[in-house]
GROMACS .gro file of C-alpha atoms in nm:
model
  132
    1MET     CA    1  -2.476  -3.839  -3.786
    2ALA     CA    2  -2.287  -4.143  -3.909
    3ALA     CA    3  -2.455  -4.482  -3.882
    4HIS     CA    4  -2.173  -4.618  -3.669
    5GLY     CA    5  -2.053  -4.294  -3.512
    6ILE     CA    6  -1.921  -4.239  -3.164
    7THR     CA    7  -2.221  -4.019  -3.093
    8GLU     CA    8  -2.470  -4.303  -3.114
    9LYS     CA    9  -2.633  -4.397  -2.791
   10ASN     CA   10  -2.496  -4.710  -2.630
   11GLU     CA   11  -2.848  -4.846  -2.598
   12GLU     CA   12  -2.868  -4.862  -2.977
   13ARG     CA   13  -2.547  -5.058  -3.012
   14ALA     CA   14  -2.465  -5.416  -2.929
   15VAL     CA   15  -2.200  -5.315  -2.680
   16GLN     CA   16  -2.149  -5.549  -2.391
   17SER     CA   17  -2.217  -5.362  -2.073
   18ARG     CA   18  -2.062  -5.430  -1.736
   19GLU     CA   19  -2.399  -5.558  -1.618
   20GLU     CA   20  -2.382  -5.834  -1.878
   21THR     CA   21  -2.052  -5.953  -1.737
   22ARG     CA   22  -2.227  -6.031  -1.407
   23SER     CA   23  -1.976  -5.825  -1.219
   24SER     CA   24  -2.080  -5.768  -0.860
   25GLU     CA   25  -1.923  -5.422  -0.856
   26LYS     CA   26  -2.150  -5.123  -0.925
   27TYR     CA   27  -2.055  -4.872  -1.194
   28ILE     CA   28  -2.164  -4.520  -1.274
   29LYS     CA   29  -2.209  -4.418  -1.638
   30PRO     CA   30  -2.018  -4.088  -1.653
   31ALA     CA   31  -2.170  -3.787  -1.827
   32VAL     CA   32  -1.989  -3.703  -2.152
   33ASN     CA   33  -1.987  -3.431  -2.413
   34ILE     CA   34  -1.878  -3.521  -2.765
   35ILE     CA   35  -1.785  -3.248  -3.008
   36GLU     CA   36  -1.715  -3.324  -3.374
   37THR     CA   37  -1.507  -3.093  -3.592
   38GLU     CA   38  -1.347  -3.129  -3.934
   39GLU     CA   39  -1.030  -3.244  -3.755
   40GLY     CA   40  -1.185  -3.511  -3.533
   41LEU     CA   41  -1.380  -3.574  -3.216
   42THR     CA   42  -1.326  -3.440  -2.869
   43LEU     CA   43  -1.486  -3.632  -2.585
   44THR     CA   44  -1.496  -3.490  -2.234
   45ALA     CA   45  -1.609  -3.710  -1.948
   46ASP     CA   46  -1.695  -3.597  -1.597
   47LEU     CA   47  -1.511  -3.834  -1.360
   48PRO     CA   48  -1.503  -3.665  -1.017
   49GLY     CA   49  -1.308  -3.866  -0.761
   50ALA     CA   50  -1.148  -4.091  -1.023
   51ILE     CA   51  -0.794  -4.206  -0.956
   52LYS     CA   52  -0.570  -4.072  -1.233
   53ASP     CA   53  -0.313  -4.351  -1.213
   54ALA     CA   54  -0.583  -4.619  -1.241
   55LEU     CA   55  -0.780  -4.448  -1.520
   56ASP     CA   56  -0.801  -4.678  -1.822
   57VAL     CA   57  -0.892  -4.553  -2.170
   58ASN     CA   58  -0.849  -4.802  -2.451
   59VAL     CA   59  -0.977  -4.902  -2.792
   60GLU     CA   60  -1.018  -5.265  -2.886
   61LYS     CA   61  -1.204  -5.400  -3.189
   62GLY     CA   62  -1.358  -5.058  -3.256
   63ILE     CA   63  -1.489  -5.012  -2.901
   64LEU     CA   64  -1.365  -4.722  -2.686
   65THR     CA   65  -1.375  -4.813  -2.317
   66ILE     CA   66  -1.340  -4.568  -2.030
   67SER     CA   67  -1.290  -4.730  -1.691
   68ALA     CA   68  -1.205  -4.528  -1.383
   69PRO     CA   69  -1.199  -4.656  -1.028
   70VAL     CA   70  -1.259  -4.411  -0.744
   71ASN     CA   71  -1.112  -4.399  -0.399
   72HIS     CA   72  -1.376  -4.544  -0.164
   73ASN     CA   73  -1.170  -4.484   0.149
   74MET     CA   74  -1.263  -4.169   0.335
   75PRO     CA   75  -1.146  -4.081   0.684
   76GLY     CA   76  -1.413  -4.109   0.953
   77ARG     CA   77  -1.753  -4.273   0.964
   78PRO     CA   78  -2.028  -4.131   0.737
   79ASP     CA   79  -2.332  -3.999   0.932
   80TYR     CA   80  -2.526  -3.885   0.627
   81THR     CA   81  -2.462  -3.937   0.253
   82GLU     CA   82  -2.657  -3.830  -0.055
   83PHE     CA   83  -2.446  -3.983  -0.327
   84GLU     CA   84  -2.277  -4.313  -0.378
   85LEU     CA   85  -1.911  -4.356  -0.463
   86ALA     CA   86  -1.868  -4.606  -0.744
   87SER     CA   87  -1.625  -4.662  -1.026
   88TYR     CA   88  -1.699  -4.522  -1.371
   89TYR     CA   89  -1.744  -4.733  -1.681
   90ARG     CA   90  -1.864  -4.649  -2.033
   91GLN     CA   91  -1.816  -4.779  -2.385
   92PHE     CA   92  -1.860  -4.624  -2.730
   93SER     CA   93  -1.821  -4.753  -3.084
   94ILE     CA   94  -1.536  -4.583  -3.269
   95PRO     CA   95  -1.599  -4.536  -3.641
   96GLU     CA   96  -1.326  -4.642  -3.880
   97SER     CA   97  -1.301  -4.283  -4.003
   98LEU     CA   98  -1.119  -4.194  -3.678
   99ASP     CA   99  -0.750  -4.259  -3.629
  100HIS     CA  100  -0.753  -4.399  -3.275
  101GLU     CA  101  -0.378  -4.468  -3.300
  102LYS     CA  102  -0.325  -4.090  -3.275
  103ALA     CA  103  -0.573  -4.034  -2.991
  104LYS     CA  104  -0.456  -3.827  -2.694
  105ALA     CA  105  -0.605  -3.807  -2.348
  106GLU     CA  106  -0.566  -3.566  -2.057
  107PHE     CA  107  -0.712  -3.587  -1.707
  108THR     CA  108  -0.736  -3.262  -1.512
  109ASN     CA  109  -0.954  -3.177  -1.211
  110GLY     CA  110  -1.178  -3.480  -1.263
  111ILE     CA  111  -1.237  -3.413  -1.632
  112LEU     CA  112  -1.109  -3.657  -1.895
  113THR     CA  113  -1.050  -3.497  -2.235
  114LEU     CA  114  -0.996  -3.739  -2.522
  115ARG     CA  115  -0.907  -3.611  -2.867
  116VAL     CA  116  -0.935  -3.853  -3.158
  117PRO     CA  117  -0.833  -3.712  -3.498
  118LYS     CA  118  -1.004  -3.817  -3.817
  119ALA     CA  119  -0.807  -4.039  -4.050
  120GLU     CA  120  -0.659  -3.845  -4.339
  121VAL     CA  121  -0.888  -4.019  -4.591
  122ALA     CA  122  -1.195  -3.919  -4.388
  123LYS     CA  123  -1.112  -3.548  -4.367
  124PRO     CA  124  -1.302  -3.320  -4.602
  125ARG     CA  125  -1.103  -3.192  -4.893
  126LYS     CA  126  -1.168  -2.958  -5.178
  127ILE     CA  127  -1.144  -3.095  -5.529
  128GLU     CA  128  -1.007  -2.852  -5.781
  129VAL     CA  129  -1.221  -2.809  -6.091
  130LYS     CA  130  -1.030  -2.735  -6.409
  131VAL     CA  131  -1.177  -2.527  -6.689
  132GLY     CA  132  -1.173  -2.728  -7.010
   0.00000   0.00000   0.00000
């Protein structure tokens, strides 16, 4: 695993969390799966209830940020609840070996799929050996 890879745990990185901003709003850290291939990384994030039009995925200064508000308005008055509705927020470091300019994201049925290809110089390549 790369020293500054996207798969590092946030706790190990000096990433500013929402808590450090003293925001009064609560956030849920969404569950993610990150798959690395020779072509790049695919990140899937579970964001049930997130509002597609307000979903924000961006990269700034090597930090990938996923921010997704949820709709807190439900018809009726809750009598019993077991889970809390809160917006989603999570950050990851993006290694320089990824070409975040070519990243693509899809949001279907509460699942965000983000594909970030590796930069051409970071892709593995075979070096031809000539017989001398």
